[in-house]
């Protein structure tokens, strides 16, 4: 059984990833072909470059507790929280992580005197960073794309939200920050990206069971998912189902709004993709 790194302070899951929060950054772990002989796990890290020794605080406890049996560091009756805050991660700047409709978001909250240019984050263990035509940040990994949506920035002026133009800015060695238009430096500024583009449920009512083994995204943004399924999955008309478990391949719309097609792959025996 694996064990957490002693540096890990908090943990959560989102979009099929385990996310571990540490003093100076985050670690992402993705596993494909889970519980199979060819199971593979990819780990990559996000470092807050040149950051302060921030104080980590939690906000908003939720009902219920969880336990993690991790060898020498068993965690029993662990409280769950709605928000994690890195206080003063950069000068006069706080970093908030929280969930919004099952997607994890983060806000940089800059108080008067803070500098947007001080915020710099570095990905380690990934292939490339790219800003696509939508303004999203595409993080290319061995297992596919990790997408951070185009950021939004705003200030509250006279009780109203005033949006400020902001974009990602790429640096060398897989690092990035933000470029921002002129704003009122005497008032608080919020920069708000979303770590994961979207998530969705697919399946049918009843006792259908499916396992997802792999997922890739093509150049148009369509998502291809492979795995296996037992039960009544909403496949494309004319697809053939043989054994109790059949391999399953499906294509989803780029924004997750619907399924383009789905089919079984296999014969009379149990199969897997």
Coordinates of C-alpha atoms in Angstrom, one line a residue:
X1 CA 0.0 0.0 0.0
X2 CA 1.4 3.4 -0.9
X3 CA 2.0 6.1 1.5
X4 CA 1.6 9.9 1.4
X5 CA 4.8 12.0 1.3
X6 CA 5.3 13.6 4.7
X7 CA 5.1 17.0 2.9
X8 CA 1.4 16.5 2.1
X9 CA -0.9 18.7 4.2
X10 CA -4.2 18.2 2.5
X11 CA -5.7 15.9 -0.2
X12 CA -8.7 15.9 -2.5
X13 CA -9.9 14.3 -5.8
X14 CA -11.3 16.0 -8.9
X15 CA -11.7 14.9 -12.5
X16 CA -10.1 11.5 -11.9
X17 CA -7.1 13.0 -10.3
X18 CA -5.8 12.8 -6.7
X19 CA -4.6 16.3 -5.7
X20 CA -2.1 16.7 -2.8
X21 CA -1.5 20.1 -1.3
X22 CA 1.9 21.0 0.1
X23 CA 3.4 24.2 1.5
X24 CA 5.1 25.1 -1.7
X25 CA 2.8 23.6 -4.3
X26 CA 0.5 20.7 -5.4
X27 CA 1.0 17.2 -6.7
X28 CA -1.3 15.5 -9.1
X29 CA -1.7 11.7 -9.5
X30 CA -3.6 10.0 -12.3
X31 CA -4.0 6.3 -12.5
X32 CA -5.2 4.4 -15.6
X33 CA -6.1 0.7 -16.0
X34 CA -6.7 0.7 -12.3
X35 CA -6.7 -2.7 -10.5
X36 CA -5.3 -4.4 -13.7
X37 CA -1.9 -5.9 -14.3
X38 CA -0.9 -3.0 -16.6
X39 CA -2.0 -0.3 -14.1
X40 CA 0.0 2.9 -14.5
X41 CA 0.2 6.1 -12.4
X42 CA 1.4 9.4 -13.5
X43 CA 2.5 12.0 -11.0
X44 CA 3.3 15.6 -11.8
X45 CA 3.8 18.7 -9.6
X46 CA 2.9 22.4 -9.5
X47 CA 5.3 24.6 -7.7
X48 CA 4.6 28.2 -6.5
X49 CA 7.9 29.8 -7.6
X50 CA 9.6 32.3 -5.3
X51 CA 6.6 32.2 -2.9
X52 CA 6.5 33.0 0.8
X53 CA 6.2 30.5 3.6
X54 CA 2.4 30.7 3.5
X55 CA 0.1 29.8 6.3
X56 CA -2.4 27.1 5.2
X57 CA -5.9 27.5 6.7
X58 CA -9.1 25.6 6.1
X59 CA -12.6 27.1 5.9
X60 CA -16.1 25.7 6.0
X61 CA -16.2 22.2 7.5
X62 CA -18.7 19.8 5.8
X63 CA -20.7 17.0 7.4
X64 CA -19.0 13.7 7.8
X65 CA -15.4 12.5 8.2
X66 CA -13.1 10.2 6.3
X67 CA -10.3 7.8 7.2
X68 CA -7.2 6.9 5.1
X69 CA -5.1 3.8 6.0
X70 CA -1.7 4.7 4.6
X71 CA 0.7 2.5 6.6
X72 CA 2.7 4.4 9.2
X73 CA 0.6 7.5 8.8
X74 CA -3.0 6.2 9.2
X75 CA -5.4 9.1 9.3
X76 CA -8.7 8.4 11.2
X77 CA -11.8 10.6 11.3
X78 CA -10.3 13.3 9.1
X79 CA -12.4 16.4 8.8
X80 CA -13.5 17.6 5.3
X81 CA -13.5 21.2 4.4
X82 CA -14.9 23.4 1.6
X83 CA -11.9 25.7 1.1
X84 CA -8.2 25.8 1.6
X85 CA -6.3 29.1 1.8
X86 CA -2.6 29.8 1.4
X87 CA -2.4 33.1 3.3
X88 CA 0.2 35.6 1.9
X89 CA 1.6 33.2 -0.6
X90 CA 3.0 36.2 -2.3
X91 CA 3.2 39.7 -0.9
X92 CA -0.4 40.9 0.0
X93 CA -1.7 37.9 -2.0
X94 CA -3.8 35.0 -0.8
X95 CA -4.5 31.8 -2.8
X96 CA -7.9 30.0 -2.3
X97 CA -8.7 26.5 -3.5
X98 CA -12.4 25.3 -3.4
X99 CA -14.9 23.2 -5.3
X100 CA -17.6 24.7 -7.6
X101 CA -20.0 22.1 -9.0
X102 CA -17.4 19.3 -8.6
X103 CA -14.7 21.3 -10.4
X104 CA -11.8 22.6 -8.3
X105 CA -11.1 26.2 -8.7
X106 CA -8.5 28.6 -7.4
X107 CA -8.6 32.3 -6.8
X108 CA -5.6 34.6 -6.3
X109 CA -6.8 37.5 -4.2
X110 CA -4.5 40.5 -4.5
X111 CA -4.8 43.2 -1.9
X112 CA -3.6 46.8 -2.6
X113 CA 0.2 46.8 -3.0
X114 CA 0.4 43.2 -4.5
X115 CA 1.9 42.6 -7.9
X116 CA 0.4 40.3 -10.5
X117 CA 3.8 39.8 -12.0
X118 CA 5.0 38.1 -8.7
X119 CA 2.7 35.2 -9.3
X120 CA 4.6 32.4 -11.1
X121 CA 3.9 28.7 -11.2
X122 CA 6.0 25.9 -12.5
X123 CA 4.9 22.4 -13.7
X124 CA 7.3 19.6 -13.2
X125 CA 6.9 16.2 -14.8
X126 CA 4.8 17.4 -17.8
X127 CA 5.7 17.7 -21.4
X128 CA 4.7 21.1 -22.6
X129 CA 2.5 24.1 -21.7
X130 CA 0.4 25.8 -24.4
X131 CA -2.2 28.6 -24.5
X132 CA -4.9 27.5 -27.0
X133 CA -7.1 29.7 -29.2
X134 CA -9.7 29.9 -26.4
X135 CA -7.2 31.3 -24.0
X136 CA -7.1 28.1 -21.9
X137 CA -3.9 26.7 -20.6
X138 CA -3.2 23.2 -21.9
X139 CA -0.8 21.1 -19.8
X140 CA 0.4 18.2 -21.9
X141 CA 1.2 15.0 -20.0
X142 CA 1.9 11.4 -20.9
X143 CA -1.7 10.6 -20.1
X144 CA -3.2 13.4 -22.1
X145 CA -4.2 17.1 -21.5
X146 CA -4.8 18.8 -18.2
X147 CA -6.7 22.0 -19.0
X148 CA -7.0 25.1 -17.0
X149 CA -9.8 27.4 -18.3
X150 CA -9.1 30.9 -19.4
X151 CA -8.9 33.0 -16.3
X152 CA -11.3 35.7 -15.2
X153 CA -10.3 38.8 -13.2
X154 CA -12.5 41.3 -11.5
X155 CA -12.8 44.0 -8.8
X156 CA -15.8 45.1 -6.8
X157 CA -16.3 48.8 -7.6
X158 CA -19.2 50.6 -5.8
X159 CA -20.8 47.2 -5.1
X160 CA -20.6 46.0 -8.7
X161 CA -18.3 43.5 -10.3
X162 CA -16.0 45.1 -12.8
X163 CA -14.2 42.6 -15.1
X164 CA -10.5 43.1 -16.0
X165 CA -8.9 41.6 -19.1
X166 CA -6.5 38.9 -18.0
X167 CA -4.6 36.1 -19.9
X168 CA -2.1 33.4 -19.1
X169 CA 1.5 34.3 -19.6
X170 CA 4.1 31.6 -20.5
X171 CA 7.6 31.5 -19.2
X172 CA 10.5 29.2 -19.9
X173 CA 10.7 25.6 -18.5
X174 CA 7.0 25.0 -18.2
X175 CA 6.2 28.0 -16.0
X176 CA 3.3 30.4 -16.3
X177 CA 1.7 33.4 -14.7
X178 CA -0.8 36.1 -15.7
X179 CA -0.9 39.2 -17.9
X180 CA -3.5 41.7 -16.8
X181 CA -4.8 45.0 -18.1
X182 CA -4.8 48.2 -16.1
X183 CA -6.8 48.0 -12.9
X184 CA -7.4 50.0 -9.7
X185 CA -4.4 49.1 -7.6
X186 CA -6.1 50.7 -4.5
X187 CA -8.7 47.9 -4.5
X188 CA -8.7 44.2 -4.1
X189 CA -8.3 42.2 -7.4
X190 CA -9.5 38.6 -7.9
X191 CA -8.0 36.3 -10.5
X192 CA -10.2 33.1 -11.0
X193 CA -9.2 30.2 -13.2
X194 CA -10.7 26.7 -13.2
X195 CA -8.3 23.7 -13.0
X196 CA -10.5 21.2 -14.9
X197 CA -12.5 22.1 -18.0
X198 CA -15.5 20.0 -17.3
X199 CA -16.8 16.7 -15.9
X200 CA -19.9 14.7 -16.7
X201 CA -21.7 11.5 -16.0
X202 CA -22.5 8.9 -18.7
X203 CA -24.5 5.7 -18.3
X204 CA -28.0 4.4 -17.9
X205 CA -30.4 4.0 -15.0
X206 CA -30.2 0.7 -13.1
X207 CA -27.3 -1.5 -12.2
X208 CA -25.0 -0.7 -15.1
X209 CA -21.3 -0.9 -14.1
X210 CA -18.5 0.6 -16.2
X211 CA -14.8 1.0 -15.7
X212 CA -12.8 3.7 -17.5
X213 CA -9.2 2.7 -18.4
X214 CA -8.0 5.5 -20.6
X215 CA -9.1 8.9 -22.1
X216 CA -7.6 11.1 -24.8
X217 CA -8.5 14.4 -26.4
X218 CA -8.1 15.2 -30.2
X219 CA -7.1 18.5 -31.8
X220 CA -10.8 19.5 -32.0
X221 CA -11.4 18.9 -28.3
X222 CA -13.5 15.7 -28.7
X223 CA -12.9 13.2 -25.9
X224 CA -12.4 9.5 -26.5
X225 CA -13.0 7.1 -23.6
X226 CA -12.1 3.4 -23.4
X227 CA -12.9 0.8 -20.8
X228 CA -15.4 -2.0 -20.1
X229 CA -19.0 -2.2 -19.2
X230 CA -21.5 -4.6 -17.8
X231 CA -25.2 -3.9 -18.1
X232 CA -27.3 -1.7 -20.3
X233 CA -25.2 1.2 -21.6
X234 CA -26.7 3.7 -24.0
X235 CA -24.7 2.6 -27.1
X236 CA -25.2 3.7 -30.7
X237 CA -27.9 1.7 -32.5
X238 CA -26.5 -1.4 -34.2
X239 CA -23.6 -1.9 -31.8
X240 CA -23.0 -5.6 -30.8
X241 CA -22.8 -6.8 -27.3
X242 CA -21.5 -10.3 -26.6
X243 CA -20.2 -11.4 -23.1
X244 CA -21.1 -10.2 -19.6
X245 CA -18.3 -7.6 -19.8
X246 CA -17.5 -6.0 -23.1
X247 CA -15.0 -3.4 -24.2
X248 CA -16.5 0.0 -24.5
X249 CA -15.3 3.0 -26.6
X250 CA -17.2 6.3 -26.7
X251 CA -16.8 9.8 -28.1
X252 CA -17.9 12.9 -26.2
X253 CA -18.5 16.5 -27.2
X254 CA -15.7 18.9 -26.5
X255 CA -17.7 20.7 -23.8
X256 CA -19.1 17.4 -22.3
X257 CA -22.6 18.3 -23.3
X258 CA -23.4 15.0 -24.9
X259 CA -22.1 11.7 -26.3
X260 CA -21.4 11.6 -30.1
X261 CA -21.3 7.8 -30.2
X262 CA -20.5 4.7 -28.1
X263 CA -19.9 1.1 -29.1
X264 CA -19.0 -2.2 -27.6
X265 CA -15.9 -4.1 -28.7
X266 CA -15.6 -7.8 -28.0
X267 CA -16.9 -11.3 -28.6
X268 CA -18.8 -13.9 -26.6
X269 CA -16.2 -13.9 -23.8
X270 CA -15.5 -11.0 -21.3
X271 CA -13.5 -8.2 -23.0
X272 CA -11.8 -5.0 -22.0
X273 CA -10.4 -1.9 -23.7

